[in-house]
Amino acid sequence: CGHCKDMEPAWQAFASTTKSAIVASVDCTAQAALCKAYEVSAYPTIILVRDKRIFGFDRARTVTHFEQFAAGAYSDDTTASDDQPVVE
């Protein structure tokens, strides 16, 4: 999608420099079951899995915001439901 393509340079820059998270990308056309399990309904969707909990990202899609999010700039009000699967 256009939003995904617009975000790609910042996402790749973040992925290549961060030490605070493992960064991955998922193609929901190829991984439909995974995207359904995590209730992905819009693109791009950014989530953080930490301590078996899921946190949603709702900031500007910049390297700085990605870094802050991965380093702990999230709160319980962004937590998804506990019944969602977590990759271990």
Backbone as a chain_set.jsonl record, in Angstrom:
{"seq": "CGHCKDMEPAWQAFASTTKSAIVASVDCTAQAALCKAYEVSAYPTIILVRDKRIFGFDRARTVTHFEQFAAGAYSDDTTASDDQPVVE", "coords": {"N": [[0.847, -1.195, 0.0], [0.325, 2.348, -0.336], [0.845, 3.838, 2.02], [2.461, 2.085, 3.435], [4.686, 1.936, 1.729], [5.53, 4.582, 1.893], [6.383, 4.664, 4.538], [8.477, 2.871, 4.581], [11.347, 3.669, 4.177], [12.014, 4.939, 6.68], [11.379, 2.858, 8.428], [13.216, 0.857, 7.647], [15.624, 2.185, 8.21], [15.409, 2.43, 10.983], [15.291, -0.319, 11.652], [17.849, -1.139, 10.927], [19.519, 0.075, 12.738], [18.624, -0.104, 15.399], [18.996, -1.281, 18.745], [17.33, -2.008, 20.65], [15.208, -3.658, 20.082], [13.897, -6.497, 18.282], [13.359, -6.337, 14.943], [10.848, -6.785, 12.551], [9.163, -7.478, 9.463], [5.969, -8.131, 8.094], [4.22, -9.642, 5.523], [1.005, -9.412, 4.887], [-0.506, -10.569, 2.902], [0.805, -12.883, 2.354], [1.045, -14.026, 4.849], [-1.487, -14.469, 6.089], [-2.871, -15.782, 8.201], [-1.35, -15.182, 10.479], [-1.603, -12.392, 10.545], [-4.354, -12.196, 10.914], [-4.583, -13.387, 13.442], [-3.346, -11.465, 15.017], [-5.089, -9.447, 14.693], [-4.824, -7.566, 12.605], [-5.915, -4.917, 10.761], [-5.544, -2.711, 9.278], [-3.163, -0.953, 7.274], [0.092, 0.516, 7.297], [0.536, -1.673, 10.101], [1.858, -1.45, 13.272], [3.272, -3.208, 15.856], [4.343, -3.985, 19.176], [5.782, -6.574, 20.935], [6.162, -7.348, 24.164], [7.265, -8.803, 27.088], [5.345, -10.818, 26.853], [3.089, -9.361, 26.19], [1.071, -7.257, 24.123], [1.544, -4.304, 22.356], [0.22, -1.494, 20.764], [1.181, 0.771, 18.166], [0.9, 4.239, 17.796], [1.848, 6.664, 16.723], [3.619, 9.272, 14.922], [5.169, 8.06, 11.984], [8.177, 7.821, 12.215], [11.77, 7.517, 12.417], [12.718, 8.34, 14.913], [10.379, 8.18, 16.531], [9.832, 5.434, 16.303], [12.11, 4.412, 17.603], [11.759, 5.464, 20.205], [9.392, 4.176, 20.939], [10.145, 1.44, 20.866], [11.996, 1.491, 22.888], [10.508, 1.756, 25.133], [8.437, 3.61, 25.238], [5.524, 3.291, 25.588], [2.247, 2.456, 26.745], [-0.061, 1.004, 29.124], [-2.596, 1.576, 28.17], [-2.469, 1.164, 25.486], [-2.402, -1.475, 25.127], [-3.168, -4.553, 23.648], [-5.747, -7.091, 23.726], [-5.459, -9.75, 26.153], [-5.846, -12.29, 25.115], [-4.703, -12.615, 22.675], [-2.357, -14.237, 20.516], [1.111, -14.804, 21.258], [4.278, -14.739, 19.933], [6.762, -16.948, 20.816]], "CA": [[0.0, 0.0, 0.0], [1.075, 3.596, -0.396], [1.322, 4.217, 3.358], [3.578, 1.172, 3.743], [5.832, 2.36, 0.932], [5.993, 5.854, 2.453], [7.025, 4.395, 5.815], [9.585, 1.926, 4.408], [12.7, 4.173, 4.465], [12.188, 5.136, 8.125], [11.35, 1.53, 9.053], [14.492, 0.201, 7.36], [16.662, 2.889, 8.971], [15.223, 2.002, 12.374], [15.65, -1.738, 11.76], [19.291, -1.335, 10.761], [20.295, 0.713, 13.803], [18.122, -0.304, 16.765], [19.518, -2.346, 19.595], [16.332, -2.198, 21.695], [14.124, -4.541, 19.652], [14.028, -7.278, 17.053], [12.441, -5.699, 14.005], [10.431, -7.672, 11.466], [8.058, -7.044, 8.607], [5.1, -9.238, 7.714], [3.366, -9.428, 4.355], [-0.269, -10.032, 5.263], [-1.046, -11.396, 1.817], [1.479, -14.181, 2.458], [0.917, -14.51, 6.225], [-2.842, -14.074, 6.467], [-3.251, -16.332, 9.513], [-0.657, -14.404, 11.503], [-2.233, -11.074, 10.587], [-5.679, -12.375, 11.515], [-4.387, -13.663, 14.868], [-3.002, -10.207, 15.669], [-6.174, -8.516, 14.378], [-4.361, -6.501, 11.716], [-7.022, -4.53, 9.889], [-5.117, -1.542, 8.513], [-1.743, -1.043, 6.923], [0.866, -0.456, 8.051], [0.258, -1.86, 11.522], [3.091, -1.66, 14.014], [3.031, -3.664, 17.217], [5.496, -4.381, 19.97], [5.502, -7.658, 21.865], [7.107, -7.235, 25.26], [6.799, -9.523, 28.279], [4.137, -11.548, 26.438], [1.978, -8.417, 26.019], [1.08, -6.634, 22.807], [1.308, -2.868, 22.411], [0.021, -0.886, 19.454], [1.897, 2.016, 17.867], [-0.014, 5.238, 17.239], [2.578, 7.917, 16.607], [4.143, 9.544, 13.579], [6.029, 6.958, 11.529], [9.53, 8.334, 12.032], [12.79, 6.725, 13.103], [12.73, 8.768, 16.317], [9.222, 7.611, 17.233], [10.037, 3.984, 16.377], [13.107, 4.177, 18.642], [11.137, 5.736, 21.509], [8.416, 3.11, 21.182], [10.872, 0.207, 21.163], [12.729, 1.679, 24.137], [9.594, 1.742, 26.268], [7.444, 4.683, 25.19], [4.198, 2.734, 25.366], [1.56, 2.383, 28.023], [-1.078, -0.031, 29.208], [-3.799, 1.903, 27.41], [-2.304, 0.727, 24.102], [-2.266, -2.925, 25.155], [-4.232, -5.35, 23.039], [-6.316, -8.07, 24.655], [-4.564, -10.822, 26.6], [-6.087, -13.556, 24.446], [-4.0, -12.682, 21.407], [-1.163, -15.077, 20.606], [2.42, -14.181, 21.331], [5.336, -15.601, 19.42], [7.778, -17.147, 21.849]], "C": [[0.883, 1.245, 0.0], [1.633, 4.026, 0.95], [2.513, 3.353, 3.767], [4.837, 1.597, 3.001], [6.407, 3.675, 1.443], [6.784, 5.639, 3.74], [8.321, 3.598, 5.671], [10.974, 2.493, 4.686], [12.963, 4.364, 5.96], [12.228, 3.797, 8.84], [12.677, 0.808, 8.851], [15.646, 0.863, 8.114], [16.601, 2.493, 10.44], [15.701, 0.561, 12.549], [17.156, -1.946, 11.701], [20.119, -0.759, 11.9], [19.855, 0.37, 15.216], [18.81, -1.464, 17.465], [18.476, -2.708, 20.66], [15.189, -3.128, 21.309], [14.563, -5.386, 18.456], [12.958, -6.752, 16.119], [12.132, -6.67, 12.874], [9.323, -7.007, 10.665], [7.277, -8.281, 8.206], [4.261, -8.812, 6.52], [2.055, -10.162, 4.634], [-0.925, -10.8, 4.124], [-0.426, -12.785, 1.854], [1.3, -14.825, 3.836], [-0.448, -14.127, 6.796], [-3.24, -14.571, 7.853], [-2.601, -15.543, 10.641], [-1.306, -13.031, 11.655], [-3.631, -11.141, 11.2], [-5.554, -12.582, 13.023], [-4.074, -12.385, 15.642], [-3.987, -9.086, 15.332], [-5.703, -7.314, 13.564], [-5.491, -6.182, 10.749], [-6.695, -3.304, 9.051], [-3.611, -1.645, 8.295], [-1.13, 0.344, 6.819], [0.406, -0.52, 9.502], [1.584, -2.177, 12.206], [2.71, -2.076, 15.429], [4.367, -4.003, 17.872], [5.045, -5.484, 20.905], [6.582, -7.589, 22.932], [6.504, -7.913, 26.474], [5.46, -10.211, 28.029], [2.896, -10.666, 26.371], [2.163, -7.702, 24.696], [0.719, -5.158, 22.947], [1.209, -2.325, 20.993], [0.718, 0.457, 19.345], [0.932, 3.006, 17.255], [0.632, 6.62, 17.195], [2.948, 8.166, 15.148], [5.147, 8.454, 13.221], [7.411, 7.486, 11.16], [10.506, 7.44, 12.795], [12.794, 7.071, 14.591], [11.576, 8.151, 17.095], [9.32, 6.091, 17.332], [11.011, 3.65, 17.498], [12.515, 4.385, 20.035], [10.172, 4.624, 21.895], [9.122, 1.827, 21.602], [11.596, 0.29, 22.501], [11.816, 1.764, 25.35], [8.547, 2.83, 26.287], [6.093, 4.135, 24.752], [3.547, 2.629, 26.728], [0.469, 1.326, 27.975], [-2.333, 0.297, 28.408], [-3.662, 1.549, 25.932], [-2.221, -0.793, 24.008], [-3.454, -3.601, 24.499], [-4.714, -6.373, 24.057], [-5.341, -9.186, 24.964], [-4.754, -12.125, 25.858], [-5.419, -13.654, 23.073], [-2.735, -13.522, 21.567], [0.106, -14.242, 20.658], [3.436, -15.179, 20.821], [6.391, -15.729, 20.487], [9.05, -17.66, 21.249]], "O": [[2.071, 1.168, 0.312], [2.757, 4.521, 1.029], [3.461, 3.845, 4.378], [5.927, 1.616, 3.574], [7.623, 3.87, 1.432], [7.749, 6.356, 4.001], [9.174, 3.65, 6.557], [11.741, 1.838, 5.391], [14.027, 3.987, 6.451], [13.023, 3.612, 9.761], [13.204, 0.209, 9.788], [16.545, 0.177, 8.601], [17.634, 2.248, 11.065], [16.435, 0.259, 13.491], [17.682, -2.842, 12.361], [21.303, -1.071, 12.018], [20.636, 0.536, 16.153], [19.152, -2.478, 16.857], [18.703, -3.602, 21.475], [14.29, -3.368, 22.116], [15.483, -5.024, 17.723], [11.779, -6.726, 16.471], [13.03, -7.296, 12.311], [8.645, -6.095, 11.139], [7.851, -9.351, 8.004], [3.664, -7.735, 6.522], [2.011, -11.392, 4.617], [-1.82, -11.608, 4.369], [-1.054, -13.758, 1.437], [1.397, -16.046, 3.965], [-0.534, -13.528, 7.868], [-3.888, -13.841, 8.603], [-3.243, -15.267, 11.654], [-1.531, -12.566, 12.773], [-4.037, -10.233, 11.925], [-6.33, -12.018, 13.795], [-4.489, -12.236, 16.791], [-3.746, -7.921, 15.648], [-6.129, -6.185, 13.805], [-5.966, -7.049, 10.016], [-7.492, -2.903, 8.201], [-2.897, -2.326, 9.03], [-1.77, 1.26, 6.304], [-0.061, 0.475, 10.057], [2.33, -3.055, 11.774], [1.937, -1.4, 16.108], [5.368, -4.267, 17.206], [4.033, -5.344, 21.592], [7.768, -7.751, 22.643], [5.366, -7.633, 26.849], [4.564, -10.19, 28.873], [1.775, -11.163, 26.481], [3.284, -7.559, 24.209], [-0.281, -4.807, 23.574], [2.019, -2.662, 20.13], [0.828, 1.191, 20.327], [0.219, 2.676, 16.308], [0.023, 7.616, 17.586], [2.628, 7.371, 14.264], [5.89, 7.984, 14.082], [7.772, 7.589, 9.988], [10.115, 6.702, 13.699], [12.866, 6.177, 15.433], [11.774, 7.651, 18.202], [8.928, 5.518, 18.349], [10.777, 2.715, 18.263], [12.742, 3.579, 20.937], [10.144, 4.187, 23.045], [8.736, 1.199, 22.588], [11.787, -0.725, 23.171], [12.298, 1.836, 26.48], [7.825, 2.962, 27.276], [5.586, 4.475, 23.683], [4.225, 2.705, 27.753], [0.124, 0.82, 26.907], [-3.062, -0.611, 28.009], [-4.643, 1.625, 25.192], [-1.994, -1.336, 22.927], [-4.605, -3.257, 24.767], [-4.136, -6.496, 25.137], [-4.495, -9.529, 24.138], [-3.898, -13.004, 25.956], [-5.556, -14.667, 22.387], [-2.114, -13.519, 22.63], [0.152, -13.117, 20.161], [3.446, -16.337, 21.24], [6.87, -14.724, 21.012], [10.023, -17.889, 21.967]]}, "num_chains": 1, "name": "protein.A"}
